[in-house]
PDB file of C-alpha atoms in Angstrom:
ATOM      1  CA  MET A   1     134.614 335.970 203.395  1.00  0.00           C
ATOM      2  CA  SER A   2     133.530 336.059 199.792  1.00  0.00           C
ATOM      3  CA  LYS A   3     135.638 334.529 197.029  1.00  0.00           C
ATOM      4  CA  ASN A   4     136.328 337.966 195.546  1.00  0.00           C
ATOM      5  CA  SER A   5     137.362 339.534 198.855  1.00  0.00           C
ATOM      6  CA  LYS A   6     140.879 340.897 198.874  1.00  0.00           C
ATOM      7  CA  LEU A   7     142.979 340.115 201.920  1.00  0.00           C
ATOM      8  CA  PRO A   8     143.701 343.270 203.953  1.00  0.00           C
ATOM      9  CA  ASP A   9     147.281 344.498 203.815  1.00  0.00           C
ATOM     10  CA  PHE A  10     149.048 342.573 206.549  1.00  0.00           C
ATOM     11  CA  SER A  11     152.316 342.504 204.593  1.00  0.00           C
ATOM     12  CA  LYS A  12     154.309 344.046 207.468  1.00  0.00           C
ATOM     13  CA  LEU A  13     153.551 340.903 209.488  1.00  0.00           C
ATOM     14  CA  PHE A  14     154.813 338.551 206.775  1.00  0.00           C
ATOM     15  CA  TRP A  15     158.377 339.779 206.314  1.00  0.00           C
ATOM     16  CA  PHE A  16     159.557 336.171 205.992  1.00  0.00           C
ATOM     17  CA  LEU A  17     157.678 335.302 202.795  1.00  0.00           C
ATOM     18  CA  ASP A  18     156.259 336.744 199.577  1.00  0.00           C
ATOM     19  CA  TYR A  19     152.981 338.216 200.848  1.00  0.00           C
ATOM     20  CA  GLN A  20     151.541 338.418 197.322  1.00  0.00           C
ATOM     21  CA  LYS A  21     151.640 334.614 197.091  1.00  0.00           C
ATOM     22  CA  LEU A  22     149.423 334.069 200.132  1.00  0.00           C
ATOM     23  CA  ASP A  23     145.983 332.691 199.391  1.00  0.00           C
ATOM     24  CA  ALA A  24     143.316 333.805 201.889  1.00  0.00           C
ATOM     25  CA  GLN A  25     141.602 330.407 201.931  1.00  0.00           C
ATOM     26  CA  ARG A  26     144.545 328.039 201.586  1.00  0.00           C
ATOM     27  CA  ASP A  27     146.742 329.950 204.056  1.00  0.00           C
ATOM     28  CA  SER A  28     144.066 331.014 206.528  1.00  0.00           C
ATOM     29  CA  ASN A  29     145.711 329.213 209.463  1.00  0.00           C
ATOM     30  CA  LEU A  30     149.048 330.973 208.944  1.00  0.00           C
ATOM     31  CA  ILE A  31     147.377 334.343 208.337  1.00  0.00           C
ATOM     32  CA  VAL A  32     145.124 334.142 211.389  1.00  0.00           C
ATOM     33  CA  HIS A  33     147.876 333.119 213.808  1.00  0.00           C
ATOM     34  CA  GLN A  34     150.438 335.574 212.462  1.00  0.00           C
ATOM     35  CA  VAL A  35     147.994 338.485 212.721  1.00  0.00           C
ATOM     36  CA  LEU A  36     146.749 337.450 216.179  1.00  0.00           C
ATOM     37  CA  ALA A  37     150.264 336.937 217.531  1.00  0.00           C
ATOM     38  CA  TYR A  38     152.000 339.978 216.011  1.00  0.00           C
ATOM     39  CA  GLY A  39     149.366 342.354 214.638  1.00  0.00           C
ATOM     40  CA  SER A  40     148.005 345.521 216.167  1.00  0.00           C
ATOM     41  CA  LEU A  41     144.492 345.723 217.568  1.00  0.00           C
ATOM     42  CA  GLU A  42     143.480 347.367 214.282  1.00  0.00           C
ATOM     43  CA  ASP A  43     144.959 344.410 212.369  1.00  0.00           C
ATOM     44  CA  ILE A  44     143.011 341.969 214.542  1.00  0.00           C
ATOM     45  CA  PHE A  45     139.750 343.803 213.874  1.00  0.00           C
ATOM     46  CA  LYS A  46     140.494 343.798 210.129  1.00  0.00           C
ATOM     47  CA  LEU A  47     141.151 340.061 210.352  1.00  0.00           C
ATOM     48  CA  ILE A  48     137.825 339.447 212.108  1.00  0.00           C
ATOM     49  CA  ASP A  49     136.009 341.640 209.564  1.00  0.00           C
ATOM     50  CA  PHE A  50     137.608 339.718 206.711  1.00  0.00           C
ATOM     51  CA  TYR A  51     137.187 336.113 207.891  1.00  0.00           C
ATOM     52  CA  GLY A  52     134.379 336.494 210.414  1.00  0.00           C
ATOM     53  CA  LYS A  53     134.650 335.890 214.150  1.00  0.00           C
ATOM     54  CA  ASP A  54     133.679 332.205 213.892  1.00  0.00           C
ATOM     55  CA  LYS A  55     136.413 331.371 211.349  1.00  0.00           C
ATOM     56  CA  VAL A  56     139.064 333.282 213.329  1.00  0.00           C
ATOM     57  CA  ARG A  57     137.966 331.522 216.544  1.00  0.00           C
ATOM     58  CA  GLN A  58     138.091 328.136 214.788  1.00  0.00           C
ATOM     59  CA  GLU A  59     141.618 328.745 213.493  1.00  0.00           C
ATOM     60  CA  PHE A  60     142.728 330.114 216.877  1.00  0.00           C
ATOM     61  CA  LEU A  61     141.445 327.041 218.724  1.00  0.00           C
ATOM     62  CA  ASN A  62     143.386 324.815 216.301  1.00  0.00           C
ATOM     63  CA  ALA A  63     146.684 326.485 217.152  1.00  0.00           C
ATOM     64  CA  LYS A  64     149.988 324.694 217.284  1.00  0.00           C
ATOM     65  CA  LYS A  65     151.577 324.719 220.716  1.00  0.00           C
ATOM     66  CA  GLY A  66     153.331 327.797 222.030  1.00  0.00           C
ATOM     67  CA  LEU A  67     152.497 330.648 219.678  1.00  0.00           C
ATOM     68  CA  TYR A  68     151.405 333.402 222.036  1.00  0.00           C
ATOM     69  CA  ASP A  69     152.667 335.781 224.695  1.00  0.00           C
ATOM     70  CA  PRO A  70     150.440 335.574 227.847  1.00  0.00           C
ATOM     71  CA  ALA A  71     149.142 339.153 227.523  1.00  0.00           C
ATOM     72  CA  VAL A  72     148.301 338.689 223.839  1.00  0.00           C
ATOM     73  CA  LEU A  73     146.595 335.396 224.625  1.00  0.00           C
ATOM     74  CA  LYS A  74     144.366 337.078 227.211  1.00  0.00           C
ATOM     75  CA  LEU A  75     143.310 339.751 224.741  1.00  0.00           C
ATOM     76  CA  ILE A  76     142.615 337.288 221.934  1.00  0.00           C
ATOM     77  CA  ALA A  77     140.717 334.919 224.215  1.00  0.00           C
ATOM     78  CA  PHE A  78     138.566 337.846 225.346  1.00  0.00           C
ATOM     79  CA  LEU A  79     137.943 339.174 221.818  1.00  0.00           C
ATOM     80  CA  LEU A  80     137.022 335.732 220.485  1.00  0.00           C
ATOM     81  CA  ASP A  81     134.947 334.652 223.515  1.00  0.00           C
ATOM     82  CA  CYS A  82     137.364 331.794 224.331  1.00  0.00           C
ATOM     83  CA  GLU A  83     138.260 332.745 227.865  1.00  0.00           C
ATOM     84  CA  ASN A  84     138.265 329.204 229.311  1.00  0.00           C
ATOM     85  CA  ILE A  85     141.111 327.812 227.242  1.00  0.00           C
ATOM     86  CA  GLU A  86     144.039 325.640 228.235  1.00  0.00           C
ATOM     87  CA  LYS A  87     146.787 328.265 228.307  1.00  0.00           C
ATOM     88  CA  LYS A  88     149.597 325.672 228.219  1.00  0.00           C
ATOM     89  CA  LYS A  89     148.629 324.892 224.648  1.00  0.00           C
ATOM     90  CA  TYR A  90     148.919 328.491 223.476  1.00  0.00           C
ATOM     91  CA  VAL A  91     151.585 330.232 225.560  1.00  0.00           C
ATOM     92  CA  LYS A  92     155.213 330.279 224.439  1.00  0.00           C
ATOM     93  CA  LYS A  93     157.347 327.960 226.539  1.00  0.00           C
ATOM     94  CA  ILE A  94     159.605 330.818 227.653  1.00  0.00           C
ATOM     95  CA  TYR A  95     156.726 332.166 229.786  1.00  0.00           C
ATOM     96  CA  GLU A  96     155.966 328.910 231.624  1.00  0.00           C
ATOM     97  CA  THR A  97     158.179 329.861 234.570  1.00  0.00           C
ATOM     98  CA  THR A  98     156.814 333.364 235.092  1.00  0.00           C
ATOM     99  CA  GLU A  99     154.378 334.373 237.810  1.00  0.00           C
ATOM    100  CA  GLU A 100     151.908 335.646 235.224  1.00  0.00           C
ATOM    101  CA  TYR A 101     151.756 332.166 233.715  1.00  0.00           C
ATOM    102  CA  ARG A 102     151.414 330.314 237.021  1.00  0.00           C
ATOM    103  CA  ASN A 103     148.866 332.603 238.680  1.00  0.00           C
ATOM    104  CA  PRO A 104     145.478 330.904 238.204  1.00  0.00           C
ATOM    105  CA  LEU A 105     143.591 334.102 239.045  1.00  0.00           C
ATOM    106  CA  LYS A 106     144.964 335.802 235.928  1.00  0.00           C
ATOM    107  CA  MET A 107     143.637 333.179 233.485  1.00  0.00           C
ATOM    108  CA  SER A 108     142.156 329.723 233.921  1.00  0.00           C
ATOM    109  CA  SER A 109     144.231 326.708 232.870  1.00  0.00           C
TER     110      SER A 109
END
């Protein structure tokens, strides 16, 4: 990401704040997790193009607990080459009782 790069238009994913006030560097953690958790596949690719795969992976691995749906987590882990992650850290608590969450063959713990 160069200093003059303009953040792609992810405004539809930031309905809860003034998108124009986001700073790509200062708010990278919020931007990365919001786009990964709620964006389309196209949005995710735009995010990776903008920040670079390493920066997106770094922000993803520093996630706060319970941000992701299990299916979204699987996709993101695959796209960012982070397939051996501790899913308990990333998956929303509501999914902890589902078969998809408990089945170790679906994703490693």
